[in-house]
Amino acid sequence: MNIQTSAVMAPPAPRSLPEMQLPIVMMRDILLKTMFRKNVEIVTEIARAICLPVPVTQELVDLVRSQKLVEATGTLHANSGGEMGYQLTDTGKARALDALTQSEYYGAMPVPLAVYEEQVKRQSIKNIQLNRAQLTGAMGHLILPPSLLDQLGPAVSAGRSILMYGPPGNGKSSISNGIRDALGDKIYIPRAIEYAGQVITVYDPIVHSAAQEQTDDPTSLRRSAGRYDTRYVLCDRPTVVTGGELSLSMLDLVYNPTARTYQAPLQLKSTGGVFIVDDLGRQAEPPQALVNRWIVPLEESRDILALQSGEKFEVPFDTLVIFSTNFHPNEIFDKAALRRIFFKIKIDGPGQEDFLKIFALVARKKKMPLNQEALVYLLKSKYPTIGNIYANYQPVFLIDQMIAICEFEGIPYQMTPDLIDRAWANMFVKDEAIVR
């Protein structure tokens, strides 16, 4: 896979306070709040808490010390490595408390939006190039026709929007997850970004899967703190999956009035990765309204967000958006909306040959012995009643039903025409009136 290594994509660590490109007052207040909340005293501990290199942290400590907000307490105990200790002065404590009333945010210094935009370019989803073997490997657990891979491959490699549509139960969600798995590499997610003096938290342990972090040996002469900017977390390319619960409000900044900070919306958290809108058409808002919200991001690779003040600003939009629906696109979109979605891929049910392959794979996985007589009965007696229309979910459903019956009856797993009948009866609901 032609993917940049994480070392090449690594955000460079700042080497001085001016390189931080953050307001001095903001950095000062975050330092004071962090020392107050976390009770850290030595520079290496403070540096770890605010996620900055030790020299830059020392520069910031010296600055606030010159303002008489911090004072030195002398060399601490042996476990501190002989480092100088620092504590807040009374004036520093008062300033920390005042700063906390304005914003509860403390800890990692945020990354300025302009700096983050450069990092997004370094690790863009559009830099990924997949070949057929890699995509097939990620989809190895699925039985897919080669013609479908012919369509999926260019769509994923282009990093453009994809609409998958077709009858329910044929693996659209599984294919979306396979695309996610095919990406495979890791990128850097900022813990928080800054715009106009406001902090927007981005890293979310629920969305982002962090890689194993290396910790420095405090006794080592060569520190790896400058390896990359630790205001970022090295993570798998993110995947956000939403379904019927998706609403337009979830695509806006979330303001916490208590902490006076913002949380990034879902699409910003998915930057550099995949955003899957499953079951499109089942949301409270109509599909047309949802896609209209994405028109500018999909066409211009930028999104527009708004602060509580009403001020609007641009953020990068670098996300592979996958829409999945059981409705025909012409039923839920107008032509203008469809034009904005770059790839439209129909996901049909399997033919009889692929259906039997899926059935055999599921049976083997679930330790259900195959029985030729039962399979012939299924194909010749049952499927003609529904027009010989096969779906990918049906083998799992039927075999699970037969397993449940066998376990209830206390008999070994087996496949018989009688069990096929009993399993089939639970797969469909008869269209008949209910007498009240």
Short mmCIF file of C-alpha atoms in Angstrom, two decimals:
data_model
loop_
_atom_site.label_atom_id
_atom_site.label_comp_id
_atom_site.label_asym_id
_atom_site.label_seq_id
_atom_site.Cartn_x
_atom_site.Cartn_y
_atom_site.Cartn_z
CA MET A 1 0.00 0.00 0.00
CA ASN A 2 1.33 3.40 -0.97
CA ILE A 3 0.83 4.93 2.45
CA GLN A 4 3.09 7.42 4.15
CA THR A 5 4.65 5.99 7.27
CA SER A 6 3.69 7.50 10.59
CA ALA A 7 7.25 8.85 10.90
CA VAL A 8 6.85 10.86 7.70
CA MET A 9 3.42 12.09 8.75
CA ALA A 10 4.51 12.96 12.29
CA PRO A 11 3.72 16.53 13.35
CA PRO A 12 6.99 18.30 14.28
CA ALA A 13 7.25 19.34 17.91
CA PRO A 14 7.45 23.08 18.62
CA ARG A 15 10.88 24.31 19.62
CA SER A 16 9.97 27.64 21.22
CA LEU A 17 7.00 29.62 22.51
CA PRO A 18 6.72 31.72 19.31
CA GLU A 19 6.49 28.47 17.28
CA MET A 20 3.41 27.52 19.30
CA GLN A 21 1.41 30.25 17.48
CA LEU A 22 -0.93 30.47 20.49
CA PRO A 23 -1.80 33.59 22.51
CA ILE A 24 0.66 33.97 25.38
CA VAL A 25 -2.19 34.64 27.82
CA MET A 26 -3.90 31.37 26.81
CA MET A 27 -0.69 29.35 27.29
CA ARG A 28 -0.02 31.06 30.63
CA ASP A 29 -3.53 30.34 31.91
CA ILE A 30 -3.51 26.69 30.78
CA LEU A 31 -0.16 26.22 32.54
CA LEU A 32 -1.49 27.75 35.78
CA LYS A 33 -4.76 25.78 35.65
CA THR A 34 -2.88 22.55 35.00
CA MET A 35 -0.44 23.10 37.88
CA PHE A 36 -3.40 23.93 40.13
CA ARG A 37 -5.60 20.98 39.08
CA LYS A 38 -2.90 18.31 38.70
CA ASN A 39 -0.56 19.47 41.46
CA VAL A 40 2.52 19.02 39.25
CA GLU A 41 5.71 20.63 40.50
CA ILE A 42 8.70 19.78 38.32
CA VAL A 43 9.19 20.74 34.67
CA THR A 44 9.24 17.19 33.29
CA GLU A 45 5.90 16.47 34.99
CA ILE A 46 4.45 19.76 33.81
CA ALA A 47 5.71 19.10 30.27
CA ARG A 48 4.00 15.72 30.27
CA ALA A 49 0.76 17.26 31.56
CA ILE A 50 0.61 20.04 28.96
CA CYS A 51 2.12 17.85 26.18
CA LEU A 52 5.02 20.12 25.28
CA PRO A 53 8.77 19.49 24.98
CA VAL A 54 10.70 20.17 28.18
CA PRO A 55 12.64 23.18 26.79
CA VAL A 56 9.42 24.91 25.66
CA THR A 57 7.79 24.12 29.00
CA GLN A 58 10.78 25.57 30.85
CA GLU A 59 10.51 28.70 28.71
CA LEU A 60 6.83 29.04 29.68
CA VAL A 61 7.56 28.40 33.39
CA ASP A 62 10.29 31.06 33.32
CA LEU A 63 7.82 33.50 31.77
CA VAL A 64 5.14 33.03 34.44
CA ARG A 65 7.84 33.04 37.11
CA SER A 66 8.94 36.47 35.88
CA GLN A 67 5.32 37.59 36.33
CA LYS A 68 5.45 36.33 39.93
CA LEU A 69 2.72 33.76 39.30
CA VAL A 70 5.06 30.84 40.01
CA GLU A 71 7.95 30.53 42.41
CA ALA A 72 10.79 28.04 42.76
CA THR A 73 10.76 25.78 45.81
CA GLY A 74 14.30 24.44 45.44
CA THR A 75 15.61 21.05 44.43
CA LEU A 76 13.13 18.30 45.25
CA HIS A 77 13.63 14.73 46.49
CA ALA A 78 15.78 12.15 44.71
CA ASN A 79 12.86 10.76 42.71
CA SER A 80 12.60 14.10 40.92
CA GLY A 81 16.00 13.57 39.34
CA GLY A 82 17.36 16.58 41.14
CA GLU A 83 15.00 18.91 39.26
CA MET A 84 13.92 22.28 40.55
CA GLY A 85 10.42 22.37 42.00
CA TYR A 86 7.86 25.07 41.29
CA GLN A 87 4.59 26.08 42.89
CA LEU A 88 1.92 28.70 42.32
CA THR A 89 2.20 31.91 44.29
CA ASP A 90 -0.90 33.33 45.94
CA THR A 91 -1.26 35.61 42.93
CA GLY A 92 -0.81 32.58 40.65
CA LYS A 93 -3.52 30.62 42.49
CA ALA A 94 -5.89 33.57 42.22
CA ARG A 95 -5.16 33.84 38.49
CA ALA A 96 -5.68 30.06 38.04
CA LEU A 97 -9.07 30.22 39.81
CA ASP A 98 -10.11 33.21 37.74
CA ALA A 99 -9.03 31.45 34.54
CA LEU A 100 -11.04 28.36 35.54
CA THR A 101 -14.19 30.47 35.77
CA GLN A 102 -13.60 31.51 32.15
CA SER A 103 -12.78 28.00 30.91
CA GLU A 104 -12.40 24.70 32.74
CA TYR A 105 -9.97 23.46 30.07
CA TYR A 106 -6.51 22.47 31.28
CA GLY A 107 -3.91 19.87 30.31
CA ALA A 108 -2.64 19.49 26.74
CA MET A 109 -1.98 22.75 24.94
CA PRO A 110 -4.31 23.03 21.94
CA VAL A 111 -3.01 23.03 18.38
CA PRO A 112 -3.80 26.21 16.42
CA LEU A 113 -6.27 25.50 13.61
CA ALA A 114 -3.81 26.71 10.96
CA VAL A 115 -1.14 24.31 12.25
CA TYR A 116 -3.63 21.44 12.35
CA GLU A 117 -4.59 22.13 8.72
CA GLU A 118 -0.99 21.45 7.69
CA GLN A 119 -1.05 18.14 9.59
CA VAL A 120 -4.29 17.14 7.83
CA LYS A 121 -2.53 17.60 4.47
CA ARG A 122 0.39 15.41 5.59
CA GLN A 123 -1.87 12.50 6.47
CA SER A 124 -4.77 13.04 4.05
CA ILE A 125 -7.12 10.16 3.30
CA LYS A 126 -6.59 11.08 -0.36
CA ASN A 127 -2.94 10.05 -0.09
CA ILE A 128 -3.94 6.40 0.25
CA GLN A 129 -3.77 4.13 -2.78
CA LEU A 130 -5.28 0.66 -2.47
CA ASN A 131 -4.82 -2.14 -4.95
CA ARG A 132 -7.16 -5.04 -5.61
CA ALA A 133 -5.24 -7.50 -3.42
CA GLN A 134 -5.36 -5.19 -0.39
CA LEU A 135 -9.06 -4.49 -0.74
CA THR A 136 -9.82 -8.16 -1.31
CA GLY A 137 -7.82 -9.04 1.81
CA ALA A 138 -9.87 -6.64 3.92
CA MET A 139 -13.07 -8.09 2.47
CA GLY A 140 -11.88 -11.69 2.77
CA HIS A 141 -14.72 -12.65 5.11
CA LEU A 142 -17.29 -11.61 2.49
CA ILE A 143 -18.38 -13.36 -0.72
CA LEU A 144 -18.40 -10.52 -3.26
CA PRO A 145 -18.59 -10.59 -7.05
CA PRO A 146 -15.42 -9.29 -8.80
CA SER A 147 -17.53 -6.61 -10.53
CA LEU A 148 -18.29 -5.06 -7.12
CA LEU A 149 -14.59 -4.79 -6.27
CA ASP A 150 -14.11 -3.15 -9.68
CA GLN A 151 -16.33 -0.34 -8.41
CA LEU A 152 -15.23 -0.21 -4.77
CA GLY A 153 -11.49 -0.04 -5.48
CA PRO A 154 -11.43 3.26 -7.38
CA ALA A 155 -14.00 4.74 -5.00
CA VAL A 156 -11.88 4.07 -1.91
CA SER A 157 -8.61 5.09 -3.56
CA ALA A 158 -10.13 8.39 -4.69
CA GLY A 159 -11.15 9.22 -1.11
CA ARG A 160 -14.40 10.64 -2.48
CA SER A 161 -17.98 10.15 -1.28
CA ILE A 162 -19.69 6.82 -1.88
CA LEU A 163 -23.39 5.92 -1.93
CA MET A 164 -24.15 2.21 -1.53
CA TYR A 165 -27.75 1.25 -2.13
CA GLY A 166 -29.78 -1.88 -2.60
CA PRO A 167 -32.15 -4.25 -0.83
CA PRO A 168 -31.62 -4.77 2.92
CA GLY A 169 -29.56 -7.60 4.33
CA ASN A 170 -26.91 -7.77 1.61
CA GLY A 171 -23.85 -6.55 3.46
CA LYS A 172 -23.70 -2.80 2.87
CA SER A 173 -22.66 -2.25 6.49
CA SER A 174 -20.12 -5.11 6.32
CA ILE A 175 -18.63 -3.69 3.13
CA SER A 176 -18.35 -0.26 4.80
CA ASN A 177 -16.48 -1.85 7.71
CA GLY A 178 -14.25 -3.73 5.27
CA ILE A 179 -13.32 -0.45 3.60
CA ARG A 180 -12.40 0.91 7.02
CA ASP A 181 -10.22 -2.14 7.74
CA ALA A 182 -8.50 -1.81 4.36
CA LEU A 183 -7.04 1.59 5.29
CA GLY A 184 -4.83 -0.02 7.90
CA ASP A 185 -2.39 2.77 8.83
CA LYS A 186 -2.24 5.28 11.66
CA ILE A 187 -2.50 9.05 11.81
CA TYR A 188 -2.12 11.78 14.43
CA ILE A 189 -5.24 13.15 16.13
CA PRO A 190 -4.96 16.45 18.05
CA ARG A 191 -6.14 16.34 21.62
CA ALA A 192 -7.60 19.82 21.09
CA ILE A 193 -7.42 22.61 18.56
CA GLU A 194 -7.66 26.38 19.04
CA TYR A 195 -9.49 29.00 17.05
CA ALA A 196 -10.01 32.65 18.07
CA GLY A 197 -8.97 31.83 21.64
CA GLN A 198 -11.54 29.04 21.93
CA VAL A 199 -10.58 25.43 22.69
CA ILE A 200 -12.22 22.62 20.70
CA THR A 201 -11.50 19.10 21.96
CA VAL A 202 -11.03 16.60 19.13
CA TYR A 203 -9.49 13.40 20.50
CA ASP A 204 -12.26 11.12 21.73
CA PRO A 205 -11.40 7.67 23.16
CA ILE A 206 -14.82 6.42 22.02
CA VAL A 207 -14.06 7.30 18.39
CA HIS A 208 -10.28 7.10 18.27
CA SER A 209 -8.25 3.97 18.88
CA ALA A 210 -4.88 5.06 20.28
CA ALA A 211 -1.71 3.16 19.45
CA GLN A 212 0.61 1.94 22.18
CA GLU A 213 2.55 4.95 23.38
CA GLN A 214 6.25 4.85 24.08
CA THR A 215 7.27 6.27 27.41
CA ASP A 216 10.60 7.94 28.02
CA ASP A 217 13.13 6.57 30.44
CA PRO A 218 13.70 9.52 32.81
CA THR A 219 17.32 8.41 33.33
CA SER A 220 18.07 8.24 29.60
CA LEU A 221 20.49 10.81 28.19
CA ARG A 222 18.63 10.82 24.85
CA ARG A 223 15.01 11.79 25.30
CA SER A 224 12.47 11.04 22.60
CA ALA A 225 10.20 13.94 23.57
CA GLY A 226 11.07 15.73 20.33
CA ARG A 227 10.05 12.69 18.29
CA TYR A 228 6.73 14.31 17.41
CA ASP A 229 4.33 16.84 18.81
CA THR A 230 2.71 15.04 21.76
CA ARG A 231 -0.28 17.35 21.62
CA TYR A 232 -1.39 14.72 19.11
CA VAL A 233 -2.29 11.07 19.78
CA LEU A 234 -1.17 8.40 17.30
CA CYS A 235 -4.34 6.48 16.36
CA ASP A 236 -5.79 4.14 13.76
CA ARG A 237 -7.49 6.10 11.01
CA PRO A 238 -10.79 6.95 12.68
CA THR A 239 -14.16 5.53 11.74
CA VAL A 240 -17.41 7.17 12.80
CA VAL A 241 -20.54 5.07 12.24
CA THR A 242 -23.95 6.67 12.56
CA GLY A 243 -27.40 5.34 11.75
CA GLY A 244 -30.97 6.37 12.35
CA GLU A 245 -29.90 8.51 15.31
CA LEU A 246 -27.97 10.98 13.12
CA SER A 247 -29.33 14.51 13.24
CA LEU A 248 -28.14 17.79 11.74
CA SER A 249 -27.29 19.10 15.21
CA MET A 250 -24.71 16.31 15.61
CA LEU A 251 -22.74 17.94 12.76
CA ASP A 252 -22.32 21.21 14.69
CA LEU A 253 -19.87 22.18 17.40
CA VAL A 254 -21.05 21.08 20.84
CA TYR A 255 -20.66 23.78 23.46
CA ASN A 256 -20.33 22.82 27.11
CA PRO A 257 -21.65 25.82 29.07
CA THR A 258 -20.20 24.53 32.33
CA ALA A 259 -16.65 23.91 31.10
CA ARG A 260 -16.94 26.74 28.52
CA THR A 261 -15.24 24.61 25.89
CA TYR A 262 -16.32 23.09 22.60
CA GLN A 263 -16.34 19.49 21.44
CA ALA A 264 -15.67 18.73 17.79
CA PRO A 265 -18.62 17.43 15.75
CA LEU A 266 -18.56 13.89 14.40
CA GLN A 267 -17.23 14.76 10.94
CA LEU A 268 -14.28 16.68 12.42
CA LYS A 269 -13.45 13.74 14.68
CA SER A 270 -13.44 11.50 11.60
CA THR A 271 -10.89 13.67 9.74
CA GLY A 272 -8.38 11.46 7.95
CA GLY A 273 -10.69 8.47 8.19
CA VAL A 274 -14.17 7.23 7.33
CA PHE A 275 -17.62 8.59 8.16
CA ILE A 276 -20.34 6.00 7.60
CA VAL A 277 -23.98 7.11 7.44
CA ASP A 278 -25.83 3.80 7.73
CA ASP A 279 -29.55 3.32 7.11
CA LEU A 280 -29.88 6.64 5.30
CA GLY A 281 -33.57 7.45 5.11
CA ARG A 282 -34.29 6.27 8.68
CA GLN A 283 -33.24 9.54 10.33
CA ALA A 284 -35.64 12.16 11.67
CA GLU A 285 -34.39 14.63 9.04
CA PRO A 286 -35.01 13.75 5.38
CA PRO A 287 -31.99 12.39 3.45
CA GLN A 288 -32.07 15.43 1.17
CA ALA A 289 -31.51 17.75 4.16
CA LEU A 290 -28.60 15.64 5.43
CA VAL A 291 -26.87 15.58 2.05
CA ASN A 292 -27.48 19.32 1.59
CA ARG A 293 -25.49 19.85 4.82
CA TRP A 294 -22.58 17.98 3.19
CA ILE A 295 -22.58 19.76 -0.19
CA VAL A 296 -19.83 22.29 0.59
CA PRO A 297 -17.61 19.78 2.47
CA LEU A 298 -17.92 17.15 -0.28
CA GLU A 299 -17.17 19.60 -3.09
CA GLU A 300 -14.60 21.88 -1.50
CA SER A 301 -12.89 19.73 1.17
CA ARG A 302 -13.75 22.29 3.84
CA ASP A 303 -16.51 22.54 6.40
CA ILE A 304 -18.00 25.60 8.06
CA LEU A 305 -18.64 25.61 11.81
CA ALA A 306 -19.98 28.30 14.13
CA LEU A 307 -19.06 29.42 17.64
CA GLN A 308 -21.63 30.39 20.29
CA SER A 309 -21.03 34.01 19.31
CA GLY A 310 -22.26 33.23 15.81
CA GLU A 311 -18.81 33.65 14.28
CA LYS A 312 -18.28 31.14 11.48
CA PHE A 313 -14.96 29.63 10.47
CA GLU A 314 -13.60 26.97 8.16
CA VAL A 315 -12.07 23.64 9.15
CA PRO A 316 -10.55 21.01 6.85
CA PHE A 317 -12.85 18.27 5.59
CA ASP A 318 -10.72 15.25 4.78
CA THR A 319 -13.06 12.30 5.21
CA LEU A 320 -14.24 9.37 3.11
CA VAL A 321 -18.02 9.63 3.50
CA ILE A 322 -20.00 6.45 2.86
CA PHE A 323 -23.77 6.67 2.64
CA SER A 324 -25.66 3.39 2.85
CA THR A 325 -29.39 3.06 2.17
CA ASN A 326 -32.06 0.48 1.40
CA PHE A 327 -33.98 3.05 -0.66
CA HIS A 328 -33.47 3.72 -4.34
CA PRO A 329 -31.48 6.97 -4.63
CA ASN A 330 -34.08 8.54 -6.93
CA GLU A 331 -36.66 8.16 -4.14
CA ILE A 332 -34.75 10.16 -1.53
CA PHE A 333 -32.50 12.59 -3.48
CA ASP A 334 -32.89 15.13 -6.23
CA LYS A 335 -30.47 15.16 -9.14
CA ALA A 336 -28.40 17.98 -7.69
CA ALA A 337 -27.76 16.02 -4.49
CA LEU A 338 -26.90 12.85 -6.40
CA ARG A 339 -24.42 14.80 -8.51
CA ARG A 340 -22.52 15.73 -5.34
CA ILE A 341 -22.02 12.07 -4.37
CA PHE A 342 -19.10 10.90 -6.48
CA PHE A 343 -19.63 7.12 -6.58
CA LYS A 344 -22.99 5.31 -6.62
CA ILE A 345 -22.70 1.56 -6.14
CA LYS A 346 -25.61 -0.84 -6.12
CA ILE A 347 -25.26 -3.77 -3.72
CA ASP A 348 -27.48 -6.60 -4.95
CA GLY A 349 -28.23 -9.93 -3.32
CA PRO A 350 -26.11 -12.94 -4.30
CA GLY A 351 -26.92 -15.36 -7.07
CA GLN A 352 -27.61 -18.97 -6.20
CA GLU A 353 -23.95 -20.00 -6.53
CA ASP A 354 -22.67 -17.28 -4.17
CA PHE A 355 -25.59 -17.93 -1.82
CA LEU A 356 -24.49 -21.57 -1.49
CA LYS A 357 -20.88 -20.47 -0.86
CA ILE A 358 -22.04 -18.16 1.92
CA PHE A 359 -24.29 -20.88 3.34
CA ALA A 360 -21.38 -23.36 3.44
CA LEU A 361 -19.03 -20.82 5.06
CA VAL A 362 -21.56 -19.96 7.77
CA ALA A 363 -22.38 -23.62 8.40
CA ARG A 364 -18.70 -24.48 8.80
CA LYS A 365 -18.13 -21.54 11.14
CA LYS A 366 -21.11 -22.49 13.30
CA LYS A 367 -20.36 -26.24 13.18
CA MET A 368 -23.64 -27.09 11.45
CA PRO A 369 -23.28 -30.21 9.22
CA LEU A 370 -24.46 -29.62 5.66
CA ASN A 371 -27.15 -31.93 4.33
CA GLN A 372 -27.71 -32.21 0.59
CA GLU A 373 -31.35 -33.25 0.88
CA ALA A 374 -32.15 -30.26 3.11
CA LEU A 375 -30.31 -27.84 0.79
CA VAL A 376 -32.14 -29.14 -2.26
CA TYR A 377 -35.42 -28.78 -0.39
CA LEU A 378 -34.49 -25.20 0.55
CA LEU A 379 -33.63 -24.24 -3.03
CA LYS A 380 -36.43 -26.12 -4.80
CA SER A 381 -39.32 -25.72 -2.37
CA LYS A 382 -38.73 -22.55 -0.37
CA TYR A 383 -36.97 -19.98 -2.54
CA PRO A 384 -39.43 -20.28 -5.47
CA THR A 385 -42.11 -18.96 -3.09
CA ILE A 386 -40.22 -15.62 -2.91
CA GLY A 387 -39.18 -15.45 -6.55
CA ASN A 388 -35.76 -17.03 -5.94
CA ILE A 389 -34.49 -13.78 -4.42
CA TYR A 390 -31.47 -14.46 -2.22
CA ALA A 391 -29.98 -12.17 0.43
CA ASN A 392 -26.66 -12.32 2.26
CA TYR A 393 -28.24 -12.29 5.71
CA GLN A 394 -30.37 -15.38 5.09
CA PRO A 395 -27.75 -18.15 5.60
CA VAL A 396 -26.87 -16.78 9.05
CA PHE A 397 -30.55 -16.38 9.95
CA LEU A 398 -31.58 -19.87 8.84
CA ILE A 399 -28.63 -21.67 10.42
CA ASP A 400 -29.00 -19.77 13.71
CA GLN A 401 -32.68 -20.73 13.75
CA MET A 402 -31.87 -24.42 13.23
CA ILE A 403 -29.20 -24.29 15.94
CA ALA A 404 -31.71 -22.76 18.38
CA ILE A 405 -34.24 -25.49 17.59
CA CYS A 406 -31.65 -28.27 17.99
CA GLU A 407 -30.50 -26.90 21.33
CA PHE A 408 -34.08 -26.61 22.56
CA GLU A 409 -34.95 -30.15 21.44
CA GLY A 410 -31.71 -31.50 22.93
CA ILE A 411 -30.52 -33.05 19.64
CA PRO A 412 -27.19 -32.76 17.80
CA TYR A 413 -26.86 -29.94 15.28
CA GLN A 414 -28.46 -31.11 12.05
CA MET A 415 -30.08 -29.84 8.91
CA THR A 416 -33.34 -31.47 7.75
CA PRO A 417 -36.31 -30.38 5.59
CA ASP A 418 -38.42 -30.19 8.75
CA LEU A 419 -35.93 -27.88 10.45
CA ILE A 420 -35.72 -25.82 7.24
CA ASP A 421 -39.51 -25.38 7.43
CA ARG A 422 -39.37 -24.27 11.05
CA ALA A 423 -36.48 -21.85 10.42
CA TRP A 424 -38.12 -20.45 7.27
CA ALA A 425 -41.34 -19.70 9.18
CA ASN A 426 -39.44 -17.20 11.34
CA MET A 427 -37.75 -15.40 8.45
CA PHE A 428 -40.91 -13.85 7.04
CA VAL A 429 -44.20 -12.59 8.46
CA LYS A 430 -47.30 -13.65 6.60
CA ASP A 431 -49.37 -10.83 5.20
CA GLU A 432 -52.63 -11.59 6.90
CA ALA A 433 -55.21 -9.66 8.86
CA ILE A 434 -55.17 -9.70 12.65
CA VAL A 435 -58.58 -10.26 14.22
CA ARG A 436 -59.10 -7.86 17.10
#
